[in-house]
Coordinates of C-alpha atoms in Angstrom, one line a residue:
X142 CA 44.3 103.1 19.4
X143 CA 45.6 102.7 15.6
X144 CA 44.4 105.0 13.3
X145 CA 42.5 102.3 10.7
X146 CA 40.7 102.8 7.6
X147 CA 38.2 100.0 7.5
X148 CA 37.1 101.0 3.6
X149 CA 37.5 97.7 1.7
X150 CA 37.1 95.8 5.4
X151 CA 33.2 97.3 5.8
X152 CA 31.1 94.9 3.9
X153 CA 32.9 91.5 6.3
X154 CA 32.0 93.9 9.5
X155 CA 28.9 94.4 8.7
X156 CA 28.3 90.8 7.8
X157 CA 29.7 89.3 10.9
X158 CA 28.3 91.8 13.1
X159 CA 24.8 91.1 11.6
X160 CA 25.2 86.9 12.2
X161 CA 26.4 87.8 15.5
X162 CA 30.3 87.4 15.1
X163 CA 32.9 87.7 17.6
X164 CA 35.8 87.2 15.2
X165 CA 36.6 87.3 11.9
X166 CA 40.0 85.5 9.8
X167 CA 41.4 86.7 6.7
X168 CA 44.1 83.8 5.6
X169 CA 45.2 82.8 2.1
X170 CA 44.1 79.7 1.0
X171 CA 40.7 80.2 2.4
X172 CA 37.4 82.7 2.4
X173 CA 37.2 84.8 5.1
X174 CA 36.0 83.0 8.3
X175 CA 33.5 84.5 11.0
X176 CA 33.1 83.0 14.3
X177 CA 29.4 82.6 15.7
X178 CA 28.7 80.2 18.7
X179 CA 32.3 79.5 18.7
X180 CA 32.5 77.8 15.3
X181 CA 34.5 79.5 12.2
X182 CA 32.0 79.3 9.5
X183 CA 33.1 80.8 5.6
X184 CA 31.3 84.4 5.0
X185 CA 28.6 84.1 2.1
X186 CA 29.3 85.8 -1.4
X187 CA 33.2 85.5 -0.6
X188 CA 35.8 83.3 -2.7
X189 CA 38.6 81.9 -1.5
X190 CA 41.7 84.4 -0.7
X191 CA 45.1 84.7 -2.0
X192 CA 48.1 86.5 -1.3
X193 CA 47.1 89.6 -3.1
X194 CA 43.7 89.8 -1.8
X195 CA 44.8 89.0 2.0
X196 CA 47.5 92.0 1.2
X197 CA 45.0 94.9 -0.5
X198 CA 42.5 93.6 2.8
X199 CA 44.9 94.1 5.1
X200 CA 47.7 96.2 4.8
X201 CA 45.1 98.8 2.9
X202 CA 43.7 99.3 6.1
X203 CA 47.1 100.5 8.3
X204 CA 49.1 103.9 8.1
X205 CA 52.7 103.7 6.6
X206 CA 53.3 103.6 10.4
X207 CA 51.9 100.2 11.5
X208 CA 53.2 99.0 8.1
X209 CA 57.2 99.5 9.1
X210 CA 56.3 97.7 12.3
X211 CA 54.8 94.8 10.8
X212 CA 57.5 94.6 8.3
X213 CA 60.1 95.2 11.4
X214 CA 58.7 93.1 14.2
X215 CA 56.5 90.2 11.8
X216 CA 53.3 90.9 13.8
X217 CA 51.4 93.9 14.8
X218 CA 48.9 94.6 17.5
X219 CA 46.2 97.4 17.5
X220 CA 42.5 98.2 17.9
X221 CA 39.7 100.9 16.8
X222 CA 36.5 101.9 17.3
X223 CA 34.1 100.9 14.5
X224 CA 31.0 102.8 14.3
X225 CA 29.4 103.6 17.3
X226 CA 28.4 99.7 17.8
X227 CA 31.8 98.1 18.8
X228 CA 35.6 98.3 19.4
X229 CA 38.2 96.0 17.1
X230 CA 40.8 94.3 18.5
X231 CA 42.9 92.8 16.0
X232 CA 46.7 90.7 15.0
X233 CA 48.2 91.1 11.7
X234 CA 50.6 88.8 11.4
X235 CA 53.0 86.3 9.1
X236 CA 52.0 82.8 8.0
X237 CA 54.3 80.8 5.3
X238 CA 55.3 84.6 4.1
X239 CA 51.6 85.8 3.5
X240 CA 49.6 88.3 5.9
X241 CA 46.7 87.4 7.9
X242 CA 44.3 89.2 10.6
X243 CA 42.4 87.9 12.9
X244 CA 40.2 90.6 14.3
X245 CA 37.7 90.5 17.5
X246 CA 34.6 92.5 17.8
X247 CA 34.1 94.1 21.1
X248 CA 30.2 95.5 21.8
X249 CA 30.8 98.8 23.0
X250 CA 27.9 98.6 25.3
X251 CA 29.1 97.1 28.5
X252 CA 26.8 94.3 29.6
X253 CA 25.3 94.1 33.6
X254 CA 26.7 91.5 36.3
X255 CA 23.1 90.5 35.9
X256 CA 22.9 90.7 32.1
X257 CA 26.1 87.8 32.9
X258 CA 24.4 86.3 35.7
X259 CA 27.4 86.6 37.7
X260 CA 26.8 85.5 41.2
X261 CA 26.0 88.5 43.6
X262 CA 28.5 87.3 46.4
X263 CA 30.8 87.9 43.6
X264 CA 29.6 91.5 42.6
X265 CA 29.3 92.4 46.2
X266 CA 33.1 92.3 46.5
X267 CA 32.9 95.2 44.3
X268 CA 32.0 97.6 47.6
X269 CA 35.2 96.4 49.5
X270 CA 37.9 99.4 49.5
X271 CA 40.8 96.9 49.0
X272 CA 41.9 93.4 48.4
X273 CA 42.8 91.2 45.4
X274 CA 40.0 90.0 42.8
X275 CA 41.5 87.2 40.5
X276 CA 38.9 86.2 37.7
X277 CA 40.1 83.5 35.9
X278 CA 39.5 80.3 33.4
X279 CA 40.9 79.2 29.8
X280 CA 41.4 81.4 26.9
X281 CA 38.2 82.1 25.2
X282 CA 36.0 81.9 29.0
X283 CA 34.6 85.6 28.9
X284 CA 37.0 87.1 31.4
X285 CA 37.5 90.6 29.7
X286 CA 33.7 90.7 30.1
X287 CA 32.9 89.8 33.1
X288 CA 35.7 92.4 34.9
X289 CA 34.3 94.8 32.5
X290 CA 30.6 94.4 34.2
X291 CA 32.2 94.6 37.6
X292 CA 34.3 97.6 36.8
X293 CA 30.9 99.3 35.6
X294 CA 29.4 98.4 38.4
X295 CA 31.6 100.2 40.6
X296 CA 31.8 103.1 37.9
X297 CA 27.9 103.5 38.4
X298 CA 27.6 103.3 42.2
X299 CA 31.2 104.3 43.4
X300 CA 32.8 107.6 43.7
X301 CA 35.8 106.7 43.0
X302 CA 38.8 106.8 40.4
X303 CA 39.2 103.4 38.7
X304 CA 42.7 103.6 36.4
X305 CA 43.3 100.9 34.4
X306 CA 46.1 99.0 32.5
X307 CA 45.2 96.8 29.0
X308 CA 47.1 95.4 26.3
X309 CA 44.8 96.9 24.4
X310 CA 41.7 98.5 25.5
X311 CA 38.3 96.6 24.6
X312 CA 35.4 98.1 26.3
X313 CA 35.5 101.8 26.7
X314 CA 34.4 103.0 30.0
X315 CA 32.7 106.7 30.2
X316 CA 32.5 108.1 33.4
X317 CA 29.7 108.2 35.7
X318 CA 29.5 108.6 39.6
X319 CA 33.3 107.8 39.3
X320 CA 35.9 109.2 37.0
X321 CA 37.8 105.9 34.7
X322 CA 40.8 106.5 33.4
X323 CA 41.9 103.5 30.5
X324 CA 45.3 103.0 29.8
X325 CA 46.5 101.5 26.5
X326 CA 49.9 99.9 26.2
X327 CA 51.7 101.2 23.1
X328 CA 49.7 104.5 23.2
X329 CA 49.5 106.0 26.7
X330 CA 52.4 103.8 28.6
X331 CA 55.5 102.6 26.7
X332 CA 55.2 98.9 28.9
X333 CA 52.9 97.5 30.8
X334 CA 55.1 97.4 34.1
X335 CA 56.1 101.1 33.7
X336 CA 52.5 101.5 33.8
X337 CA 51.9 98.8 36.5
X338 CA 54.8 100.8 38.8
X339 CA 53.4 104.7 38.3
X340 CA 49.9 103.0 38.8
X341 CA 50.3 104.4 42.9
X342 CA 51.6 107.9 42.0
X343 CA 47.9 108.2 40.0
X344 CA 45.9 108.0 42.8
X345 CA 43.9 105.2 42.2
X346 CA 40.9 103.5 44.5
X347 CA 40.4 100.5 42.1
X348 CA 43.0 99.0 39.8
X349 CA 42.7 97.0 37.1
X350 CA 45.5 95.3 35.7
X351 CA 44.6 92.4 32.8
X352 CA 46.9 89.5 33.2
X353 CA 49.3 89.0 35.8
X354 CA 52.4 87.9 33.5
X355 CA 55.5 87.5 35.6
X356 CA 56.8 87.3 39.3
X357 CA 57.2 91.7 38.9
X358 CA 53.3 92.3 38.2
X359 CA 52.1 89.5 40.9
X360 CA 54.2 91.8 43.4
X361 CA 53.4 94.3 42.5
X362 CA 49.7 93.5 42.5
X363 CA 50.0 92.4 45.9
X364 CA 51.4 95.0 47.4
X365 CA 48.6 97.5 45.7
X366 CA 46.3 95.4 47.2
X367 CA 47.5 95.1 50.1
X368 CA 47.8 99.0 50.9
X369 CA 44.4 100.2 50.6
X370 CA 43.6 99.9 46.5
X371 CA 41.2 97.3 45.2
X372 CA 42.8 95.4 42.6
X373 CA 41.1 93.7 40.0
X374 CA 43.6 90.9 37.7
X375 CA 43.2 87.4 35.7
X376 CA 45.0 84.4 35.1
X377 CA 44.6 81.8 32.6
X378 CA 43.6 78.6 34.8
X379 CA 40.7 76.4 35.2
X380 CA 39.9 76.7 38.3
X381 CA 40.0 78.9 42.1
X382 CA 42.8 76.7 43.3
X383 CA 44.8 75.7 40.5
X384 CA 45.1 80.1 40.3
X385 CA 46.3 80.4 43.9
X386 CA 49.1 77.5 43.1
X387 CA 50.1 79.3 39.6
X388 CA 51.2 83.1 41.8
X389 CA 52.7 80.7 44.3
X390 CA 54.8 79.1 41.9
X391 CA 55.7 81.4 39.8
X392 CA 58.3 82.9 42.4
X393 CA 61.6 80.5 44.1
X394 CA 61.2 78.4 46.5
X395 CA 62.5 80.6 48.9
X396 CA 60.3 83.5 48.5
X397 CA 56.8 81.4 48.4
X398 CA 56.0 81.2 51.8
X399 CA 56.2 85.2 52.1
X400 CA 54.2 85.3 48.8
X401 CA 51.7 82.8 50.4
X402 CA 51.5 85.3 53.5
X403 CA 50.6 88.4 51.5
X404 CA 48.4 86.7 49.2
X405 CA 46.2 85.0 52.1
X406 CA 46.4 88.7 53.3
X407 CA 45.2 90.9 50.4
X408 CA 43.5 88.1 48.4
X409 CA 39.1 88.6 48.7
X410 CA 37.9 86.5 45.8
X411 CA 38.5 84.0 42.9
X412 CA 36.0 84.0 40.3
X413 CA 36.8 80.7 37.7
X414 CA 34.5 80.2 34.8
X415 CA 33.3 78.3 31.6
X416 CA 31.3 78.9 28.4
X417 CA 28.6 76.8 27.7
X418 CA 26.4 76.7 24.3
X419 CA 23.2 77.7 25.7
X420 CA 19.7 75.8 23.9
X421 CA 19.1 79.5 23.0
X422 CA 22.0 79.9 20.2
X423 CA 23.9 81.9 22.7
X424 CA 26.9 81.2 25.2
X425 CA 26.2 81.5 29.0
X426 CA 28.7 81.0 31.8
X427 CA 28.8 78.9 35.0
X428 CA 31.0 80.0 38.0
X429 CA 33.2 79.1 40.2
X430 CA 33.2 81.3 43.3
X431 CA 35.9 80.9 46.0
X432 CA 35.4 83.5 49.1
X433 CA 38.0 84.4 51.1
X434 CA 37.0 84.0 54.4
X435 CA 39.3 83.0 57.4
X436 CA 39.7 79.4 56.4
X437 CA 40.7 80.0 53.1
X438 CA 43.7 82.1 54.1
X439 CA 44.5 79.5 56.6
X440 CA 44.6 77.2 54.0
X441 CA 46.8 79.6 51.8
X442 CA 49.2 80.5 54.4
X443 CA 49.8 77.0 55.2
X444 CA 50.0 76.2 51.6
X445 CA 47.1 73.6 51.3
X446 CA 45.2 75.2 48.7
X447 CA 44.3 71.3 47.0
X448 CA 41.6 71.6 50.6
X449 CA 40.2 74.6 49.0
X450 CA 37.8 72.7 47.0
X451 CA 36.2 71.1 50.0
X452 CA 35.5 74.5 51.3
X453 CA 33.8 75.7 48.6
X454 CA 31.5 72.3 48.7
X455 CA 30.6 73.2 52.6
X456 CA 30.0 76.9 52.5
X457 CA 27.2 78.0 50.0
X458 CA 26.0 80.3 52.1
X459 CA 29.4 82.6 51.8
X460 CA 28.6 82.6 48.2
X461 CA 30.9 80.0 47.5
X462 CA 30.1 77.3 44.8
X463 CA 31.6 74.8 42.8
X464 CA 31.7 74.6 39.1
X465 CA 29.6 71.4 39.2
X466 CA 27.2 73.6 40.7
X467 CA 26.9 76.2 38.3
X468 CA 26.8 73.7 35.4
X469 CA 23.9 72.0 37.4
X470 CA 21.6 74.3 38.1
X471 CA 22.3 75.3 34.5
X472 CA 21.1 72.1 33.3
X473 CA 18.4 72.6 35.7
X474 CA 16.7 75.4 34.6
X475 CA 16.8 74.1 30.7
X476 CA 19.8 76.7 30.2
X477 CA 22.2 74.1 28.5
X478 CA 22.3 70.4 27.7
X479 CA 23.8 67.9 30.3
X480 CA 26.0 66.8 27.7
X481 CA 27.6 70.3 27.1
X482 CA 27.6 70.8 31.4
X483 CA 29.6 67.2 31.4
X484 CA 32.6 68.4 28.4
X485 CA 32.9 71.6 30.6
X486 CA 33.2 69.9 33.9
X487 CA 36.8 68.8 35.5
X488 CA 34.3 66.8 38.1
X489 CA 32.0 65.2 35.6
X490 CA 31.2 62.3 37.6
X491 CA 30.2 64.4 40.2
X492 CA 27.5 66.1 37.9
X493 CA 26.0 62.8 36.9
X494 CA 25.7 61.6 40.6
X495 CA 24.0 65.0 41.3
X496 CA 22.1 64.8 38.7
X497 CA 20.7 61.7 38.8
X498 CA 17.8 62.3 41.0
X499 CA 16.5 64.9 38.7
X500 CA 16.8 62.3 36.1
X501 CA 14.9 59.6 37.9
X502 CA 11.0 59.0 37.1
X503 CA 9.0 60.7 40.6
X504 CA 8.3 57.8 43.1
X505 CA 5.6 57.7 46.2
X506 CA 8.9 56.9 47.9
X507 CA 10.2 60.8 47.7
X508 CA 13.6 59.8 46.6
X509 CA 14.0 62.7 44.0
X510 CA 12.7 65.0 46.4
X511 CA 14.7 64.1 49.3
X512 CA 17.9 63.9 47.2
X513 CA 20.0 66.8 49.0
X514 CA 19.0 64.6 52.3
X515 CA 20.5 61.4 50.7
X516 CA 23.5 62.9 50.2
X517 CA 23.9 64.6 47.0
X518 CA 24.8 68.1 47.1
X519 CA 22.1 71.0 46.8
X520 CA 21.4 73.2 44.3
X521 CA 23.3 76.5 44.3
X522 CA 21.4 79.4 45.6
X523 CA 19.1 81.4 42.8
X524 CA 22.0 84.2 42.3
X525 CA 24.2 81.5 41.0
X526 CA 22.7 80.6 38.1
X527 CA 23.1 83.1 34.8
X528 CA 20.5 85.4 34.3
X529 CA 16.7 84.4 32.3
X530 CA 17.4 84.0 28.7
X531 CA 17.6 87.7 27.5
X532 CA 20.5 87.8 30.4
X533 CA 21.9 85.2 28.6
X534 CA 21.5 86.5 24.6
X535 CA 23.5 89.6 25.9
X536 CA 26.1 87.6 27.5
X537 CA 26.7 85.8 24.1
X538 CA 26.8 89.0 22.3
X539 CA 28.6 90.8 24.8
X540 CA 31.6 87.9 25.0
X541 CA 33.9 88.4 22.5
X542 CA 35.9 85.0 23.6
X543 CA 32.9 83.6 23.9
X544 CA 33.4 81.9 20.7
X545 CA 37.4 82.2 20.9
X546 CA 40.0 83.0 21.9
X547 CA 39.4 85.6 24.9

């Protein structure tokens, strides 16, 4: 955590945390920018910047410290705590010789699974003593969010210790029933794999680890996982089984059949998910949720993971469900525009022929109502749709990469 005096920065905070902000961009050339809804709009009563305002903004707010290291290294990393409403994450970097920031604002209150209206198959994985949880999606889907709800989860009705490894910290856990103990690379751990290999010697019950980067920390996650520590990680993919193929093929060819093994072994869930612009001003998510029951890891082991999506289609009542689901029942309930549900949809054909019959003017014939009879696919069970709309306001809130980057 950087030791950051936020002075001259105050009035933007304040500003952006009143429109409801996640992000906020000093650049010369430009007044300073706040993201709401996932568009950068200019801050009111602000001109544009230059070099010498981007400079007293910026470098007035680091110690002599942080100043040599963006002079040395061209970029800087930190975070703080502002107030007692939210935690900064922010990048001071370089452009065409000037400084800029770009800064994130973190709520410091930790939303719900419900508050998210993440599916309960999903949170009930969060009892299992071990295994692998990937969540995954593109930059900017909500993940930090999301496995910050599920770790709070367990922190409220585990006892357990939870140690965890982030490059840097963004919501600050306290303890509860179980004792959290937050790691921050640069401050507590000089790397994040020395960190990731003394993770065993700490006694952990739950692990989590942020991105899985390289072949080391994929491993290395497995083998956590695979002797008795629940391990909670993320990739950057857009969907359940596109993640599977990306720790496959990360490794040579002649170690990806053993990595195959271990992962069909230790792996218990995928969690893949989208932000959509919600009618209510807000951002809610839809989920994709692969279980990993015995035909999964079947089709893991024998490395036919492009069949996982037709499991997903076939067994709703595991908890699994398709992100065509999710963006339908979405649309369903009012939650978001079909439009918005297509441009977030790898399958958008699939949502227009399932939506169709919801579409259609009622007939004495039944059609509409005997649609999952004629073949469409059903609606997702009630826990799979995000939470009514105050679940959803928090959600947007709550998401920093909700209207982002991450």
């Amino acid at each position: 955590m950087a030791d950051i005096d936020t002075t001259d920065l105050e009035p933007m905070l304040e500003t952006v945390w009143q429109l409801g902000g996640s992000d906020l961009l000093l650049t010369v050339g430009s007044a300073p920018l706040c993201r709401v809804n996932g568009e950068l709009e200019p801050l009111d009563g602000w001109g544009v910047l230059d070099s010498s305002d981007t400079e007293r903004l910026i470098l007035g707010c680091l110690t002599a410290v942080d100043r040599q290291r963006l002079h040395d290294d061209r970029e800087l990393d930190f975070s703080f705590s502002w107030r007692a409403l939210a935690r900064m994450r922010g990048n001071v970097f370089y452009q065409r010789q000037c400084v800029a920031l770009a800064l994130r604002l973190i709520p410091s209150t930790i939303p719900t699974p419900l508050d998210l209206g993440i599916p309960e198959a999903v949170v009930s994985l969060t009892s299992l003593p071990q295994g692998l949880l990937l969540v995954t999606g593109p930059t900017g889907s909500g993940k930090s969010t999301t496995q910050a709800a599920l770790i709070d989860h367990i922190n409220r009705y585990r006892k357990c210790h939870v140690v965890t490894i982030e490059d840097p910290i963004e919501y600050v856990h306290t303890n509860k029933l179980s004792a959290v103990n937050q790691r921050e690379v640069g401050d507590d751990t000089h790397s994040f794999e020395r960190a990731l290999r003394s993770a065993l010697r700490e006694d952990p019950d739950v692990l989590l680890i942020g991105e899985m980067r390289d072949p080391d920390s994929i491993q290395t996650a497995l083998t956590i996982a695979e002797t008795g520590h629940l391990v909670f990680a993320t990739l950057h993919t857009n969907d359940t089984a596109t993640a599977l193929d990306r720790i496959v093929d990360v490794f040579p060819t002649d170690r990806q059949a053993q990595i195959r093994v271990q992962l069909a072994a230790s792996l218990v869930g995928v969690v893949a998910q989208r932000l959509v612009p919600a009618l209510s001003g807000t951002m809610v998510a839809a989920y994709e949720v692969m279980i990993a029951t015995s035909a999964v890891r079947n089709l893991i082991r024998d490395g036919k993971s492009a069949q996982i999506r037709n499991v997903l289609l076939t067994n709703q009542r595991e908890g699994m469900q398709t992100l065509e689901m999710a963006l339908n029942a979405l649309v369903a309930d009012g939650t978001v525009t079909y439009d918005d549900a297509v441009s977030r949809s790898l399958h958008p054909k699939e949502i227009k022929i399932r939506l169709a019959p919801l579409l259609a003017p009622p007939s004495s014939g039944g059609d509409g109502a005997n649609a999952a009879a004629d073949g469409t696919l059903p609606r997702p069970a009630p826990h799979a749709a995000v939470a009514a709309d105050g679940g959803a306001g928090r959600f947007g809130r709550a998401v920093a990469g909700a209207r982002g980057r991450r």
